[in-house]
Structures are given as structure tokens and as C-alpha cells.
mmCIF file of C-alpha atoms in Angstrom:
data_model
loop_
_atom_site.group_PDB
_atom_site.id
_atom_site.type_symbol
_atom_site.label_atom_id
_atom_site.label_comp_id
_atom_site.label_asym_id
_atom_site.label_seq_id
_atom_site.Cartn_x
_atom_site.Cartn_y
_atom_site.Cartn_z
ATOM 1 C CA MET A 1 0.000 0.000 0.000
ATOM 2 C CA LYS A 2 1.417 3.326 -1.073
ATOM 3 C CA ILE A 3 0.306 6.182 1.180
ATOM 4 C CA GLY A 4 0.667 9.755 -0.013
ATOM 5 C CA LEU A 5 0.763 12.685 2.402
ATOM 6 C CA ILE A 6 -0.811 15.432 0.331
ATOM 7 C CA ARG A 7 -0.143 19.155 0.423
ATOM 8 C CA GLU A 8 -2.876 21.154 2.176
ATOM 9 C CA GLY A 9 -4.692 23.186 -0.463
ATOM 10 C CA LYS A 10 -7.469 24.854 1.499
ATOM 11 C CA ILE A 11 -7.244 28.630 2.039
ATOM 12 C CA PRO A 12 -6.210 29.809 4.581
ATOM 13 C CA PRO A 13 -3.501 27.120 4.514
ATOM 14 C CA ASP A 14 -3.152 24.577 7.299
ATOM 15 C CA LYS A 15 0.350 23.622 8.409
ATOM 16 C CA ARG A 16 -0.500 20.267 9.984
ATOM 17 C CA VAL A 17 0.356 16.839 8.579
ATOM 18 C CA PRO A 18 -0.970 13.346 9.453
ATOM 19 C CA PHE A 19 2.504 11.969 10.277
ATOM 20 C CA THR A 20 5.810 13.585 11.252
ATOM 21 C CA PRO A 21 8.964 12.577 9.330
ATOM 22 C CA GLU A 22 10.112 10.415 12.260
ATOM 23 C CA GLN A 23 6.755 8.646 12.389
ATOM 24 C CA VAL A 24 6.862 7.874 8.657
ATOM 25 C CA ARG A 25 10.378 6.489 9.035
ATOM 26 C CA ARG A 26 9.264 4.282 11.921
ATOM 27 C CA LEU A 27 6.264 2.979 9.979
ATOM 28 C CA LEU A 28 8.511 2.086 7.038
ATOM 29 C CA GLU A 29 10.814 0.178 9.353
ATOM 30 C CA LEU A 30 7.924 -1.612 11.076
ATOM 31 C CA HIS A 31 6.147 -2.552 7.825
ATOM 32 C CA PRO A 32 8.849 -2.786 5.113
ATOM 33 C CA ASN A 33 6.868 -5.194 2.940
ATOM 34 C CA GLU A 34 3.441 -3.630 3.477
ATOM 35 C CA LEU A 35 3.800 0.147 3.368
ATOM 36 C CA GLU A 36 5.354 2.776 1.121
ATOM 37 C CA PHE A 37 5.145 6.514 1.703
ATOM 38 C CA LYS A 38 5.357 9.514 -0.569
ATOM 39 C CA VAL A 39 5.136 13.143 0.520
ATOM 40 C CA GLU A 40 3.812 15.891 -1.737
ATOM 41 C CA ALA A 41 6.151 18.873 -1.746
ATOM 42 C CA SER A 42 4.790 21.767 0.302
ATOM 43 C CA PRO A 43 6.163 25.222 1.161
ATOM 44 C CA ILE A 44 3.768 25.730 4.093
ATOM 45 C CA ARG A 45 3.841 22.402 5.971
ATOM 46 C CA CYS A 46 5.191 22.655 9.542
ATOM 47 C CA TYR A 47 7.730 19.930 8.718
ATOM 48 C CA SER A 48 9.793 20.962 5.715
ATOM 49 C CA ASP A 49 10.364 18.856 2.620
ATOM 50 C CA ALA A 50 13.996 18.549 3.691
ATOM 51 C CA GLU A 51 13.006 17.046 7.062
ATOM 52 C CA PHE A 52 11.309 14.214 5.145
ATOM 53 C CA SER A 53 13.951 13.745 2.446
ATOM 54 C CA ASP A 54 16.747 13.752 5.053
ATOM 55 C CA LEU A 55 15.169 10.534 6.369
ATOM 56 C CA ASN A 56 15.083 9.042 2.848
ATOM 57 C CA ILE A 57 11.347 9.609 2.474
ATOM 58 C CA GLU A 58 10.313 10.376 -1.094
ATOM 59 C CA VAL A 59 9.160 13.954 -1.713
ATOM 60 C CA ALA A 60 7.514 14.636 -5.082
ATOM 61 C CA GLN A 61 4.914 16.700 -6.962
ATOM 62 C CA ASP A 62 2.972 13.866 -8.626
ATOM 63 C CA MET A 63 0.852 11.762 -6.234
ATOM 64 C CA SER A 64 -1.138 9.853 -8.840
ATOM 65 C CA ASP A 65 0.629 6.539 -8.149
ATOM 66 C CA CYS A 66 -0.483 6.456 -4.479
ATOM 67 C CA ASP A 67 -3.237 4.119 -3.306
ATOM 68 C CA VAL A 68 -4.281 6.169 -0.258
ATOM 69 C CA LEU A 69 -4.044 9.956 -0.045
ATOM 70 C CA MET A 70 -4.024 11.450 3.460
ATOM 71 C CA GLY A 71 -4.430 15.094 4.439
ATOM 72 C CA ILE A 72 -5.948 17.161 7.223
ATOM 73 C CA LYS A 73 -8.505 19.677 5.929
ATOM 74 C CA GLU A 74 -10.900 19.420 2.969
ATOM 75 C CA VAL A 75 -9.224 18.823 -0.388
ATOM 76 C CA PRO A 76 -10.047 21.522 -2.975
ATOM 77 C CA ILE A 77 -12.254 20.106 -5.725
ATOM 78 C CA ASN A 78 -9.769 20.890 -8.496
ATOM 79 C CA LEU A 79 -7.072 18.845 -6.728
ATOM 80 C CA LEU A 80 -9.092 15.636 -6.345
ATOM 81 C CA ILE A 81 -7.659 12.604 -8.169
ATOM 82 C CA PRO A 82 -10.406 10.243 -9.411
ATOM 83 C CA ASP A 83 -10.672 6.607 -8.296
ATOM 84 C CA LYS A 84 -8.475 7.061 -5.198
ATOM 85 C CA THR A 85 -8.985 6.509 -1.473
ATOM 86 C CA TYR A 86 -8.820 9.766 0.488
ATOM 87 C CA ILE A 87 -8.638 10.254 4.249
ATOM 88 C CA PHE A 88 -9.227 13.731 5.693
ATOM 89 C CA PHE A 89 -11.659 15.821 7.749
ATOM 90 C CA SER A 90 -14.401 16.375 5.171
ATOM 91 C CA HIS A 91 -16.826 18.375 7.349
ATOM 92 C CA THR A 92 -19.796 16.903 5.506
ATOM 93 C CA ILE A 93 -21.451 14.528 8.004
ATOM 94 C CA LYS A 94 -23.534 17.314 9.574
ATOM 95 C CA LYS A 95 -24.761 18.386 6.106
ATOM 96 C CA GLN A 96 -22.458 21.400 6.044
ATOM 97 C CA ALA A 97 -23.780 23.340 3.067
ATOM 98 C CA TYR A 98 -20.402 24.851 2.209
ATOM 99 C CA ASN A 99 -19.053 21.352 1.464
ATOM 100 C CA ARG A 100 -22.014 19.988 -0.505
ATOM 101 C CA LYS A 101 -20.200 20.560 -3.807
ATOM 102 C CA LEU A 102 -17.118 18.756 -2.467
ATOM 103 C CA LEU A 103 -19.162 15.689 -1.562
ATOM 104 C CA GLN A 104 -20.899 15.756 -4.957
ATOM 105 C CA GLU A 105 -17.522 15.828 -6.736
ATOM 106 C CA ILE A 106 -16.129 13.034 -4.561
ATOM 107 C CA LEU A 107 -19.059 10.850 -5.628
ATOM 108 C CA ARG A 108 -18.719 11.902 -9.271
ATOM 109 C CA ASN A 109 -15.016 10.999 -9.232
ATOM 110 C CA ASN A 110 -15.603 7.543 -7.733
ATOM 111 C CA ILE A 111 -13.492 8.420 -4.687
ATOM 112 C CA LYS A 112 -13.543 6.338 -1.524
ATOM 113 C CA LEU A 113 -13.697 8.849 1.334
ATOM 114 C CA ILE A 114 -12.736 7.902 4.885
ATOM 115 C CA ASP A 115 -13.277 10.657 7.455
ATOM 116 C CA TYR A 116 -11.144 10.931 10.602
ATOM 117 C CA GLU A 117 -14.120 12.381 12.462
ATOM 118 C CA VAL A 118 -16.019 9.086 12.322
ATOM 119 C CA LEU A 119 -13.145 6.732 13.106
ATOM 120 C CA LYS A 120 -14.376 5.031 16.266
ATOM 121 C CA ASN A 121 -13.471 1.982 18.335
ATOM 122 C CA GLU A 122 -15.814 -0.878 19.239
ATOM 123 C CA LYS A 123 -17.295 1.229 22.054
ATOM 124 C CA GLY A 124 -18.223 3.985 19.622
ATOM 125 C CA GLU A 125 -15.569 6.384 20.956
ATOM 126 C CA ARG A 126 -13.583 8.599 18.581
ATOM 127 C CA THR A 127 -9.996 7.440 18.283
ATOM 128 C CA VAL A 128 -8.254 10.258 16.386
ATOM 129 C CA ALA A 129 -8.806 13.963 17.017
ATOM 130 C CA PHE A 130 -7.102 17.306 17.517
ATOM 131 C CA GLY A 131 -9.416 18.267 20.378
ATOM 132 C CA ARG A 132 -6.757 18.535 23.077
ATOM 133 C CA TRP A 133 -4.723 20.976 20.986
ATOM 134 C CA ALA A 134 -7.804 23.017 20.127
ATOM 135 C CA GLY A 135 -8.353 23.338 23.880
ATOM 136 C CA ILE A 136 -4.749 24.288 24.590
ATOM 137 C CA VAL A 137 -4.521 26.935 21.865
ATOM 138 C CA GLY A 138 -8.085 28.158 22.471
ATOM 139 C CA ALA A 139 -7.494 28.749 26.182
ATOM 140 C CA TYR A 140 -4.174 30.450 25.448
ATOM 141 C CA ASN A 141 -5.888 32.708 22.907
ATOM 142 C CA GLY A 142 -8.586 33.523 25.449
ATOM 143 C CA LEU A 143 -5.921 34.700 27.899
ATOM 144 C CA TRP A 144 -4.126 36.582 25.092
ATOM 145 C CA THR A 145 -7.418 38.331 24.274
ATOM 146 C CA TYR A 146 -7.976 39.320 27.918
ATOM 147 C CA GLY A 147 -4.435 40.741 28.086
ATOM 148 C CA LYS A 148 -5.013 42.798 24.929
ATOM 149 C CA LYS A 149 -8.418 44.026 26.088
ATOM 150 C CA THR A 150 -7.249 45.105 29.556
ATOM 151 C CA GLY A 151 -3.626 46.021 28.836
ATOM 152 C CA LEU A 152 -2.573 44.064 31.952
ATOM 153 C CA TYR A 153 0.028 41.909 30.190
ATOM 154 C CA ASP A 154 1.322 41.139 26.725
ATOM 155 C CA ILE A 155 2.115 37.655 25.422
ATOM 156 C CA LYS A 156 3.027 36.331 21.978
ATOM 157 C CA ARG A 157 0.387 34.899 19.686
ATOM 158 C CA ALA A 158 0.293 31.110 19.857
ATOM 159 C CA PHE A 159 1.420 30.694 16.236
ATOM 160 C CA GLU A 160 4.527 32.774 17.001
ATOM 161 C CA CYS A 161 5.643 30.092 19.469
ATOM 162 C CA PHE A 162 7.761 27.318 17.979
ATOM 163 C CA ASP A 163 6.128 24.666 20.137
ATOM 164 C CA ARG A 164 4.332 23.957 23.409
ATOM 165 C CA ASP A 165 7.475 24.602 25.461
ATOM 166 C CA GLU A 166 7.685 28.175 24.212
ATOM 167 C CA LEU A 167 3.938 28.592 24.785
ATOM 168 C CA ASP A 168 4.404 27.614 28.431
ATOM 169 C CA ILE A 169 7.192 30.196 28.788
ATOM 170 C CA GLU A 170 4.808 32.879 27.525
ATOM 171 C CA LEU A 171 2.117 31.777 29.973
ATOM 172 C CA LYS A 172 4.413 32.684 32.875
ATOM 173 C CA LYS A 173 3.890 36.344 31.901
ATOM 174 C CA VAL A 174 0.133 36.159 32.523
ATOM 175 C CA GLN A 175 -0.789 38.171 35.626
ATOM 176 C CA LEU A 176 -4.497 38.123 36.373
ATOM 177 C CA PRO A 177 -6.506 40.153 38.883
ATOM 178 C CA PRO A 178 -9.147 38.305 40.966
ATOM 179 C CA ILE A 179 -11.376 37.483 38.003
ATOM 180 C CA LYS A 180 -13.581 34.452 37.411
ATOM 181 C CA ILE A 181 -13.248 32.204 34.338
ATOM 182 C CA VAL A 182 -16.044 29.810 33.398
ATOM 183 C CA VAL A 183 -15.243 26.747 31.279
ATOM 184 C CA THR A 184 -17.862 24.593 29.569
ATOM 185 C CA GLY A 185 -16.908 21.094 28.451
ATOM 186 C CA THR A 186 -15.181 18.133 30.065
ATOM 187 C CA GLY A 187 -14.034 16.194 26.986
ATOM 188 C CA ARG A 188 -10.773 16.266 25.037
ATOM 189 C CA VAL A 189 -11.097 19.983 24.327
ATOM 190 C CA GLY A 190 -11.959 20.804 27.925
ATOM 191 C CA LYS A 191 -8.971 18.839 29.193
ATOM 192 C CA GLY A 192 -6.717 20.900 26.912
ATOM 193 C CA VAL A 193 -8.191 24.075 28.403
ATOM 194 C CA LEU A 194 -7.446 22.785 31.911
ATOM 195 C CA GLU A 195 -3.801 22.185 31.019
ATOM 196 C CA VAL A 196 -3.347 25.870 30.175
ATOM 197 C CA LEU A 197 -5.220 27.240 33.194
ATOM 198 C CA GLU A 198 -3.234 24.976 35.494
ATOM 199 C CA SER A 199 0.033 26.050 33.801
ATOM 200 C CA VAL A 200 -0.818 29.654 34.701
ATOM 201 C CA GLY A 201 -1.536 28.556 38.285
ATOM 202 C CA ILE A 202 -5.200 29.551 38.338
ATOM 203 C CA ARG A 203 -7.134 27.780 41.083
ATOM 204 C CA GLN A 204 -10.102 25.586 40.212
ATOM 205 C CA VAL A 205 -13.219 25.854 42.386
ATOM 206 C CA GLY A 206 -16.574 24.108 42.331
ATOM 207 C CA PRO A 207 -19.554 25.661 40.514
ATOM 208 C CA LYS A 208 -21.399 26.557 43.749
ATOM 209 C CA ASP A 209 -18.414 28.324 45.319
ATOM 210 C CA PHE A 210 -17.772 30.013 41.974
ATOM 211 C CA LEU A 211 -21.302 31.449 42.024
ATOM 212 C CA HIS A 212 -21.537 32.503 45.634
ATOM 213 C CA GLN A 213 -18.071 33.226 47.019
ATOM 214 C CA TYR A 214 -15.612 36.072 46.571
ATOM 215 C CA PHE A 215 -11.980 35.172 45.926
ATOM 216 C CA ASP A 216 -8.921 37.397 46.237
ATOM 217 C CA GLU A 217 -7.272 35.577 43.320
ATOM 218 C CA ALA A 218 -8.249 34.482 39.814
ATOM 219 C CA VAL A 219 -10.276 31.258 39.820
ATOM 220 C CA PHE A 220 -12.013 29.066 37.276
ATOM 221 C CA THR A 221 -14.747 26.480 37.312
ATOM 222 C CA VAL A 222 -15.579 23.711 34.841
ATOM 223 C CA LEU A 223 -19.247 23.119 34.077
ATOM 224 C CA SER A 224 -20.735 19.881 32.862
ATOM 225 C CA SER A 225 -24.093 19.786 31.080
ATOM 226 C CA SER A 226 -26.011 19.262 34.343
ATOM 227 C CA ASP A 227 -24.649 22.528 35.775
ATOM 228 C CA PHE A 228 -26.298 24.806 33.210
ATOM 229 C CA ASN A 229 -29.178 22.838 31.673
ATOM 230 C CA ARG A 230 -32.490 21.947 33.310
ATOM 231 C CA ARG A 231 -35.634 20.148 32.225
ATOM 232 C CA LYS A 232 -38.315 22.617 31.126
ATOM 233 C CA THR A 233 -41.097 20.858 33.027
ATOM 234 C CA ASP A 234 -39.615 20.451 36.504
ATOM 235 C CA GLY A 235 -36.048 21.838 36.510
ATOM 236 C CA GLY A 236 -34.494 18.396 36.880
ATOM 237 C CA PHE A 237 -31.678 16.795 34.878
ATOM 238 C CA ASP A 238 -31.240 13.285 33.538
ATOM 239 C CA ARG A 239 -27.997 12.750 31.637
ATOM 240 C CA GLU A 240 -29.270 10.036 29.305
ATOM 241 C CA GLU A 241 -32.447 11.952 28.520
ATOM 242 C CA PHE A 242 -30.480 15.168 27.897
ATOM 243 C CA PHE A 243 -28.267 13.528 25.290
ATOM 244 C CA THR A 244 -31.141 11.750 23.542
ATOM 245 C CA CYS A 245 -33.809 14.490 23.846
ATOM 246 C CA PRO A 246 -31.962 17.773 24.467
ATOM 247 C CA GLU A 247 -34.929 19.763 23.169
ATOM 248 C CA LYS A 248 -36.681 19.017 26.499
ATOM 249 C CA TYR A 249 -34.155 21.212 28.312
ATOM 250 C CA GLU A 250 -33.446 24.909 28.731
ATOM 251 C CA SER A 251 -30.284 26.761 29.701
ATOM 252 C CA HIS A 252 -29.747 28.457 33.033
ATOM 253 C CA PHE A 253 -26.219 29.613 32.250
ATOM 254 C CA LEU A 254 -26.964 33.304 32.876
ATOM 255 C CA LYS A 255 -26.296 32.988 36.610
ATOM 256 C CA TYR A 256 -22.684 32.109 35.672
ATOM 257 C CA ALA A 257 -22.529 34.976 33.160
ATOM 258 C CA GLU A 258 -23.400 37.381 36.001
ATOM 259 C CA VAL A 259 -20.229 36.525 37.963
ATOM 260 C CA SER A 260 -17.767 35.567 35.186
ATOM 261 C CA ASP A 261 -15.268 37.736 33.325
ATOM 262 C CA ILE A 262 -14.072 35.193 30.721
ATOM 263 C CA LEU A 263 -15.958 32.333 29.047
ATOM 264 C CA LEU A 264 -13.949 29.472 27.533
ATOM 265 C CA ALA A 265 -16.529 27.465 25.570
ATOM 266 C CA ALA A 266 -15.277 23.927 24.934
ATOM 267 C CA ALA A 267 -18.441 21.804 25.081
ATOM 268 C CA TYR A 268 -19.774 19.798 22.146
ATOM 269 C CA TRP A 269 -23.159 21.178 21.107
ATOM 270 C CA ASP A 270 -26.136 19.458 19.508
ATOM 271 C CA SER A 271 -28.280 21.843 17.448
ATOM 272 C CA ARG A 272 -31.378 20.503 19.250
ATOM 273 C CA ALA A 273 -29.958 21.558 22.624
ATOM 274 C CA PRO A 274 -30.467 24.988 24.217
ATOM 275 C CA ARG A 275 -27.874 27.676 23.608
ATOM 276 C CA LEU A 276 -25.886 28.977 26.570
ATOM 277 C CA PHE A 277 -27.666 32.305 26.319
ATOM 278 C CA GLU A 278 -29.409 34.437 23.717
ATOM 279 C CA ILE A 279 -27.820 37.418 21.971
ATOM 280 C CA GLU A 280 -30.277 39.821 23.656
ATOM 281 C CA ASP A 281 -28.926 38.763 27.063
ATOM 282 C CA ILE A 282 -25.599 40.546 26.506
ATOM 283 C CA SER A 283 -27.345 43.926 26.698
ATOM 284 C CA SER A 284 -28.220 43.321 30.345
ATOM 285 C CA GLU A 285 -26.142 45.063 33.003
ATOM 286 C CA ASP A 286 -25.975 41.708 34.790
ATOM 287 C CA PHE A 287 -24.099 40.059 31.880
ATOM 288 C CA ASN A 288 -20.539 40.466 33.168
ATOM 289 C CA ILE A 289 -18.531 38.432 30.615
ATOM 290 C CA SER A 290 -16.258 40.644 28.518
ATOM 291 C CA VAL A 291 -14.095 38.020 26.749
ATOM 292 C CA ILE A 292 -15.396 34.872 25.041
ATOM 293 C CA ALA A 293 -13.098 32.245 23.572
ATOM 294 C CA ASP A 294 -15.484 30.031 21.606
ATOM 295 C CA ILE A 295 -13.243 27.039 21.004
ATOM 296 C CA THR A 296 -16.155 25.039 19.585
ATOM 297 C CA CYS A 297 -16.685 27.731 16.910
ATOM 298 C CA ASP A 298 -20.217 26.687 16.009
ATOM 299 C CA ILE A 299 -21.501 29.595 13.922
ATOM 300 C CA ASN A 300 -24.797 30.800 15.450
ATOM 301 C CA GLY A 301 -24.523 27.822 17.773
ATOM 302 C CA SER A 302 -24.242 27.396 21.530
ATOM 303 C CA VAL A 303 -22.546 30.803 21.891
ATOM 304 C CA PRO A 304 -24.739 33.313 20.005
ATOM 305 C CA THR A 305 -22.013 35.971 19.826
ATOM 306 C CA THR A 306 -20.191 33.643 17.408
ATOM 307 C CA VAL A 307 -21.887 35.040 14.331
ATOM 308 C CA LYS A 308 -18.833 34.244 12.234
ATOM 309 C CA ALA A 309 -15.488 32.503 12.535
ATOM 310 C CA SER A 310 -12.361 34.548 13.088
ATOM 311 C CA ASN A 311 -8.963 33.515 11.745
ATOM 312 C CA ILE A 312 -5.328 33.417 12.773
ATOM 313 C CA GLN A 313 -4.593 36.731 11.060
ATOM 314 C CA GLN A 314 -7.577 38.458 12.703
ATOM 315 C CA PRO A 315 -8.293 36.342 15.776
ATOM 316 C CA VAL A 316 -10.799 38.580 17.574
ATOM 317 C CA PHE A 317 -13.866 40.649 16.784
ATOM 318 C CA ASP A 318 -16.051 42.624 19.164
ATOM 319 C CA VAL A 319 -19.825 42.507 19.540
ATOM 320 C CA ASP A 320 -21.662 45.643 20.624
ATOM 321 C CA ARG A 321 -23.774 44.955 23.717
ATOM 322 C CA GLU A 322 -26.550 47.333 22.672
ATOM 323 C CA ASN A 323 -27.146 46.765 18.963
ATOM 324 C CA PHE A 324 -25.222 43.451 18.589
ATOM 325 C CA GLU A 325 -23.212 44.774 15.656
ATOM 326 C CA ILE A 326 -19.755 43.378 14.873
ATOM 327 C CA LEU A 327 -17.013 45.863 15.655
ATOM 328 C CA GLN A 328 -13.268 45.973 15.219
ATOM 329 C CA ALA A 329 -11.476 44.134 18.026
ATOM 330 C CA PHE A 330 -10.973 46.189 21.193
ATOM 331 C CA GLY A 331 -12.521 49.208 19.493
ATOM 332 C CA LYS A 332 -15.164 49.954 22.140
ATOM 333 C CA GLN A 333 -14.601 49.708 25.868
ATOM 334 C CA ASN A 334 -17.836 48.003 26.871
ATOM 335 C CA SER A 335 -18.126 45.562 23.945
ATOM 336 C CA ILE A 336 -17.602 41.807 24.201
ATOM 337 C CA SER A 337 -14.429 40.495 22.565
ATOM 338 C CA VAL A 338 -14.900 37.150 20.798
ATOM 339 C CA MET A 339 -12.129 34.748 19.741
ATOM 340 C CA ALA A 340 -13.612 32.108 17.402
ATOM 341 C CA ILE A 341 -10.800 30.694 15.263
ATOM 342 C CA ASP A 342 -11.989 27.526 13.512
ATOM 343 C CA ASN A 343 -8.607 25.798 13.037
ATOM 344 C CA LEU A 344 -6.896 26.395 16.373
ATOM 345 C CA PRO A 345 -4.535 23.377 16.389
ATOM 346 C CA THR A 346 -2.682 24.691 13.345
ATOM 347 C CA GLU A 347 -1.226 27.440 15.561
ATOM 348 C CA LEU A 348 0.937 24.736 17.203
ATOM 349 C CA PRO A 349 1.167 22.444 14.176
ATOM 350 C CA ARG A 350 4.264 20.423 15.082
ATOM 351 C CA ASN A 351 2.925 19.364 18.486
ATOM 352 C CA ALA A 352 -0.579 18.773 17.160
ATOM 353 C CA SER A 353 0.695 16.713 14.206
ATOM 354 C CA GLU A 354 2.908 14.560 16.401
ATOM 355 C CA GLU A 355 0.069 13.600 18.740
ATOM 356 C CA PHE A 356 -2.332 13.041 15.843
ATOM 357 C CA GLY A 357 0.229 10.807 14.138
ATOM 358 C CA ARG A 358 0.572 8.700 17.293
ATOM 359 C CA GLN A 359 -3.186 8.184 17.311
ATOM 360 C CA LEU A 360 -3.172 7.199 13.623
ATOM 361 C CA ILE A 361 -0.343 4.708 14.180
ATOM 362 C CA GLU A 362 -2.311 3.100 16.997
ATOM 363 C CA HIS A 363 -5.808 3.164 15.556
ATOM 364 C CA LEU A 364 -5.754 3.659 11.768
ATOM 365 C CA ILE A 365 -2.691 1.922 10.334
ATOM 366 C CA PRO A 366 -3.550 -1.533 11.798
ATOM 367 C CA GLU A 367 -7.015 -1.275 10.238
ATOM 368 C CA LEU A 368 -5.607 -0.216 6.846
ATOM 369 C CA LEU A 369 -3.366 -3.284 6.822
ATOM 370 C CA LYS A 370 -6.238 -5.723 7.438
ATOM 371 C CA PRO A 371 -7.873 -7.443 4.433
ATOM 372 C CA SER A 372 -11.179 -5.995 5.689
ATOM 373 C CA SER A 373 -12.031 -3.707 8.583
ATOM 374 C CA LYS A 374 -15.439 -3.007 10.113
ATOM 375 C CA ILE A 375 -13.975 0.096 11.783
ATOM 376 C CA LEU A 376 -12.905 1.545 8.438
ATOM 377 C CA ASP A 377 -16.175 0.514 6.811
ATOM 378 C CA LYS A 378 -18.099 2.542 9.413
ATOM 379 C CA ALA A 379 -15.838 5.558 8.801
ATOM 380 C CA THR A 380 -16.225 5.385 5.013
ATOM 381 C CA ILE A 381 -18.661 7.994 3.700
ATOM 382 C CA THR A 382 -18.458 7.219 -0.033
ATOM 383 C CA LYS A 383 -17.472 4.128 -2.003
ATOM 384 C CA ASP A 384 -17.979 2.957 -5.596
ATOM 385 C CA GLY A 385 -19.583 6.239 -6.571
ATOM 386 C CA ASP A 386 -22.292 6.162 -3.903
ATOM 387 C CA LEU A 387 -22.872 6.928 -0.241
ATOM 388 C CA THR A 388 -22.319 3.994 2.089
ATOM 389 C CA LEU A 389 -25.161 2.590 4.187
ATOM 390 C CA GLU A 390 -23.965 4.446 7.313
ATOM 391 C CA PHE A 391 -24.211 7.783 5.504
ATOM 392 C CA MET A 392 -27.229 7.247 3.296
ATOM 393 C CA TYR A 393 -28.960 9.981 5.339
ATOM 394 C CA LEU A 394 -26.867 12.463 3.302
ATOM 395 C CA LYS A 395 -28.606 11.478 0.045
ATOM 396 C CA ASP A 396 -31.097 14.366 -0.031
ATOM 397 C CA PHE A 397 -28.349 16.770 1.030
ATOM 398 C CA VAL A 398 -26.112 15.628 -1.836
ATOM 399 C CA ASN A 399 -28.919 15.767 -4.387
ATOM 400 C CA GLU A 400 -29.879 19.341 -3.528
ATOM 401 C CA THR A 401 -28.973 21.894 -6.138
ATOM 402 C CA VAL A 402 -27.886 25.343 -5.092
ATOM 403 C CA GLU A 403 -28.659 28.305 -7.287
#
């Protein structure tokens, strides 16, 4: 099997790669009779062409002789090679309208598409993801935003740091007054957020103390779904019911918004579930949050101030509390500053790629080398010019025509 690591073609460019040069070398040594690798030349990848070629890994322009083509972000339509197997984050499984054309072209070109997002083990748990690094960079960016907004400290942008070690050095410069930071989410992303807050030395407190006590130092609390959602009928909470029928619940997050200065939003959101708050709520004098780092970056999703994604070049925009208009970052004193970058891990691409590669070596490569794999079958969106059974629900979405 010849695996090609393709150049990222989406704009803005992503610097990540599925495997580091050292990981490719190790795979070649472990599977000399089963695997070949080829790397498409790229001027923007976080690992240079020379770092691959120095380890005797082929770097070339033509990838047409590869059996499997692996990337990170969506492949531009004009770069698709017909009749190949592709593996990347397609962002199509939630019927994302902006990628309808991509999915149509994948089907038209008889491409077998495997999506990292739906690679799961026997328990149904995702096995490969960048969530931890989204949490790390997102929390760092939230603190960077607060420093810029208040003028209390100045740290480098995350992408200006060579790696995590340099990021941690920058975090030592963060000096916070006795503010309160509220974190939503306890999964991979949330754990990444915790790493950063703990690196700064911010104390974690329970939700009740967070709401009702004064602290003479900066503190944070981590909320799970039960802390800010309640059943509409009786105010109760049942975890299983919430995840199967979230429309039966309403948010009571505003009590946290009254005492918090920074929101780090890292919780997965189902579109049937209540939003944290409504946009009109930010006009209230009781809404105390002034900085929001929406790491989930669901446009018009759980955090209604995320009306658009920001980007690495322009990481923050402000939202006017009175008329809800988008303003230039830090342009008005009382506005809310929103960081909503949608590809956070690419700000620390070497670290993120290395961890992602380890996950692929453990969970993907063994499945690729099997004669048949149920795990890969369940992660395959298209095959033989049609949607697979698992993803037949996308049929109407694919068949829609857009004027």
C-alpha cells in the first residue's frame, strides 16, 4: 500500500500533517513489505520537505501513483484525483452546506472517502482527534485576548511560538486580577483548556463556590451539562435523557454569566440543545462576561455571539452589547471580545501533528493493513460512486442543487 501525504490546499492554509517525518520512518521500518510513503512537496507544511527527504522519504509533486491519499482539511475540488482513497476531515457529516459541492464531486469521481471524524473503536468512541490541541490553543488565545483588552500583560500569539514549550514560557507572563473564568466542556477539548489554566496557576473551584463566594485571586470552574441545563417541566436533569432528547431542556447559564469575566466554551453542542444564552442577554447590566473564547466555533450555535469565525490573522472581533453589531477588536470599551478561530490546532502544528500521528499509528494503520475492517467501513462515507449505508442519510443533502 502506497500512502501519499498530500499538500494542504485549502485557504487559509493549514500547516499540519498526518505523520511527522520520524513517524513515517518508523512505519517504514515496522512494515517494510506492506507500506510505502510519498510526501507531496509543500512550502507551508510545519515539517519541511527537507526534514522528510533527510530521512530518505520520497518527496515529489505527482501523487497519482499512491493508493491512499491522506491530508488534514478538505481537499479543494480541483485537486481531487479520481478513483483514489482519500482520508481527511471532510466536514460533511452534519450536512455542512459549504461542502455539498465537495461531496458531490467526490461521488462523481468515484473516490472512496474515509473521514477521521467518524473513526471510532468498538465502544463507539472517537480514536483520532485534535481536540486537546484546540483546547490548549483556544485557552491560550482567550488569555491573550484578555491581556489585549485590559492592557494588563502582553504575550506572543500562539502561532509565534515554535512549540508547546515556548507557549508555556509565555504563559508565565500572565498576571491576572481576581477574576472568574467559566469553562464549559469536560471532553478532550476541555482537558486541553485545563492544562493551560493549570500552567498559569489559576485555582479551580466548584460551581457553587464560583457562584456565591468572593476570591482574592483568579479562579475558574468547569461546568458539565447538568450545571447549566435543566428540564423545562420540573427543573431536573437526567444525563441520558439530555443527550437523547436535548430539546426538552433549557439553559440556566446566565447565573454564571453574572459573575464571570471570561468564558472558555469547549463543550460539544447538539443543534437541538439549548444555547448557553441568547444574543439579547448581553445587553443586560448583569451580563458580566467581557471576553469569550469560543473554542467550539459553532456559527450561530451554543454561543450566540459567534456570528462568524475569526482567523489566525484576525483572531478577535467585538460585539456591541446594545445593537449586537460586529465591531473591530478592542474598538469599544464596553463591547464583548470574541475569539472564534476555527482551526486552532494549526497554531501549534508540530505538536498537534505529532500527537495526531501517534493516534493514527495506533488506531488507523492496523485497520488499513487488514484485508477488511469493520472500523474503516463505518468511517467510510463514499465508495464505488455512492454513499455507504452508514451515511445514506446524506442522500437528499447531496442531491440538492444550489442556485
